[in-house]
Amino acid sequence: PSSLELFYFPIRGRGDLPRSLMIDGGLEFTEARIPKGEQWLARKPDFVFGQMPVLRVDGSRDIAQSHAIARYLAKLTNPSLLGDTIDEAANVDMWYYQTDDVYMSVIGPFYRAFDTIEQLFNDKWTSWMAPFEKALSCSEYLANGKLSLADYHLFDIAEVMLHFKPQLLEQTPWVRAHRDRMASRPGIAKFLEYVKGLPFTNSGHL
């Protein structure tokens, strides 16, 4: 494509996965950050499902839905991120969608149940991370022994916890090591600089 433009709120949230894929993949893009409230309500009808993120390709073709955007960008930058065979692809999908389930469990309480979030995380974090700890104790990556889309999304979760309750991240050393390994990639280091200072959510809590 000749141009890529990401539309999202001025937060990290669901914008981090496309941003990290584009920056680590060497793609140039622009970003329109639309604040919640009146500005967002005015723009909401412009988007096919009335939600963001949206990736606009070549100024005219919009891709909505986070997973569709992520898969498009993976195919664009490094198709191997989705698996090289049908079995590898199923393994990537398995880990990617499990990661997204956990991502929703981590992000949701910032909006819905912040008064009990610390207890929830104390109770659930290690069990949420148990399958990831087991997989990463055997391999540097979640699926097929190589970098995949699932690794980028697990990095999203680890980043949230690193900034909110780093002591919990320390309780899952393999996930912590995976986060640091991802962060050592030059493109991911560049991504972290790009999002520096952005809040993670629109909740006012992180």
XYZ file of C-alpha atoms in Angstrom:
206
model
C 0.000 0.000 0.000
C 1.087 3.573 -0.626
C -0.282 4.826 2.696
C -1.489 3.504 6.040
C -3.406 5.590 8.583
C -4.447 4.307 11.990
C -7.504 5.796 13.681
C -7.706 5.286 17.430
C -8.112 7.027 20.758
C -5.057 8.774 22.268
C -4.353 5.689 24.404
C -2.335 2.488 24.038
C -5.089 -0.139 24.458
C -6.110 -1.881 21.243
C -3.846 0.472 19.307
C -0.650 -1.116 20.581
C -0.846 -4.287 18.502
C -1.133 -2.552 15.101
C 1.414 0.075 16.130
C 3.977 -2.504 17.233
C 3.440 -4.620 14.111
C 3.866 -1.635 11.808
C 6.881 -0.166 13.573
C 8.647 -3.501 14.098
C 7.797 -4.441 10.512
C 9.306 -1.241 9.114
C 6.047 0.156 7.746
C 5.494 3.886 7.579
C 2.115 5.080 8.830
C 0.292 8.106 10.142
C -2.079 8.161 13.066
C -5.244 10.125 13.811
C -5.842 10.141 17.560
C -9.471 11.009 18.264
C -10.320 11.832 21.908
C -13.416 10.294 23.463
C -16.378 12.613 23.973
C -17.698 15.083 21.422
C -14.869 14.613 18.911
C -15.336 10.847 18.881
C -19.138 11.068 18.714
C -18.820 13.358 15.685
C -16.501 10.899 13.912
C -18.165 7.642 15.016
C -20.567 7.447 12.007
C -17.574 7.653 9.637
C -16.457 4.132 10.582
C -18.113 0.955 9.350
C -18.890 -0.481 12.802
C -18.791 2.797 14.726
C -15.683 1.747 16.602
C -11.893 1.994 16.547
C -9.177 0.994 15.821
C -9.567 1.354 12.078
C -6.719 1.076 9.579
C -7.206 3.134 6.423
C -5.275 1.745 3.458
C -4.374 4.003 0.518
C -6.701 6.702 1.828
C -9.894 4.904 0.899
C -10.099 1.303 2.115
C -10.921 0.854 5.786
C -10.152 -2.253 7.826
C -12.004 -2.417 11.135
C -11.817 -5.000 13.940
C -8.551 -5.442 15.838
C -7.938 -9.034 14.758
C -8.539 -8.277 11.072
C -6.093 -5.361 11.294
C -3.470 -7.475 13.071
C -3.716 -10.322 10.563
C -3.532 -7.900 7.625
C -0.410 -6.253 9.033
C 1.207 -9.612 9.790
C 0.648 -10.725 6.197
C 2.038 -7.415 4.988
C 5.202 -7.418 7.099
C 6.028 -11.073 7.771
C 3.493 -13.763 6.770
C 5.403 -16.280 8.898
C 3.913 -14.525 11.946
C 0.675 -16.358 11.088
C 2.353 -19.757 10.580
C 3.894 -21.343 7.492
C 1.642 -24.413 7.286
C -1.992 -25.095 8.116
C -0.944 -26.785 11.369
C 1.383 -23.943 12.322
C -1.380 -21.439 11.548
C -3.795 -23.300 13.831
C -1.190 -23.245 16.607
C -0.633 -19.501 16.179
C -4.393 -18.894 16.218
C -4.793 -21.033 19.330
C -2.254 -18.996 21.281
C -3.304 -15.678 19.792
C -6.974 -16.057 20.720
C -6.153 -17.383 24.183
C -3.913 -14.358 24.636
C -6.780 -12.116 23.585
C -9.113 -13.757 26.113
C -6.607 -12.930 28.847
C -6.086 -9.434 27.430
C -9.822 -8.769 27.799
C -9.748 -10.138 31.358
C -6.899 -7.756 32.218
C -8.220 -4.620 30.498
C -11.934 -4.978 31.278
C -11.760 -4.324 35.039
C -10.086 -0.942 34.501
C -13.429 0.163 33.047
C -15.934 -1.952 34.984
C -14.606 -2.982 38.379
C -11.603 -0.889 39.343
C -12.467 -0.970 43.048
C -11.767 -4.724 43.139
C -9.059 -4.914 40.467
C -6.104 -5.452 42.796
C -7.763 -8.412 44.497
C -8.777 -9.837 41.120
C -5.253 -9.608 39.730
C -3.725 -11.005 42.926
C -6.098 -13.971 42.717
C -6.014 -14.614 38.976
C -2.755 -13.422 37.407
C -0.652 -16.539 37.962
C -3.454 -18.872 36.826
C -4.088 -16.741 33.727
C -0.387 -16.909 32.939
C 0.157 -20.598 33.797
C -0.166 -21.936 30.203
C 2.116 -19.169 28.940
C 4.692 -19.844 31.651
C 4.688 -23.536 30.718
C 5.071 -22.861 26.989
C 7.787 -20.244 27.458
C 9.772 -22.480 29.802
C 10.301 -24.736 26.763
C 10.682 -22.153 23.982
C 11.461 -18.482 23.508
C 8.167 -18.077 21.644
C 4.590 -19.230 22.165
C 3.909 -21.055 18.899
C 6.023 -23.256 16.633
C 9.304 -22.201 18.223
C 9.367 -18.886 16.355
C 8.015 -15.356 16.538
C 4.290 -15.099 15.846
C 1.358 -12.737 16.184
C 0.653 -14.291 19.595
C 3.988 -13.024 20.931
C 3.133 -9.431 20.051
C -0.200 -9.717 21.848
C 1.295 -11.318 24.969
C 3.715 -8.393 25.010
C 0.652 -6.094 25.200
C -0.527 -7.842 28.367
C 2.908 -7.829 29.981
C 3.249 -4.104 29.283
C -0.034 -3.386 31.082
C 1.055 -5.347 34.129
C 4.569 -3.893 34.090
C 3.065 -0.420 34.428
C 0.229 -1.289 36.828
C 1.511 -4.026 39.164
C 5.100 -4.929 38.224
C 5.429 -7.144 41.289
C 2.828 -9.483 39.779
C 4.777 -9.696 36.527
C 7.789 -10.781 38.578
C 5.723 -13.768 39.791
C 5.649 -15.065 36.200
C 9.350 -15.031 35.296
C 9.024 -16.690 31.885
C 6.419 -14.151 30.771
C 8.597 -11.370 32.177
C 11.621 -12.702 30.263
C 9.515 -12.936 27.097
C 8.451 -9.306 27.543
C 12.082 -8.222 27.908
C 13.132 -10.308 24.902
C 10.435 -8.661 22.776
C 11.441 -5.218 24.072
C 15.041 -5.860 22.995
C 13.980 -6.018 19.341
C 15.041 -2.684 17.769
C 11.598 -2.198 16.245
C 9.835 -2.829 19.551
C 12.203 -0.449 21.339
C 11.231 2.143 18.726
C 7.553 1.326 19.298
C 7.924 1.816 23.064
C 9.441 5.223 22.441
C 6.547 6.048 20.085
C 3.858 5.287 22.709
C 5.753 6.739 25.670
C 3.459 8.837 27.848
C 0.199 7.537 26.384
C -2.283 6.129 28.919
C -3.203 2.474 28.482
C -6.956 2.997 28.813
C -9.705 5.607 28.595
C -10.755 4.686 32.137
C -8.684 7.310 33.939
C -6.987 4.574 35.993
C -3.975 3.599 33.843
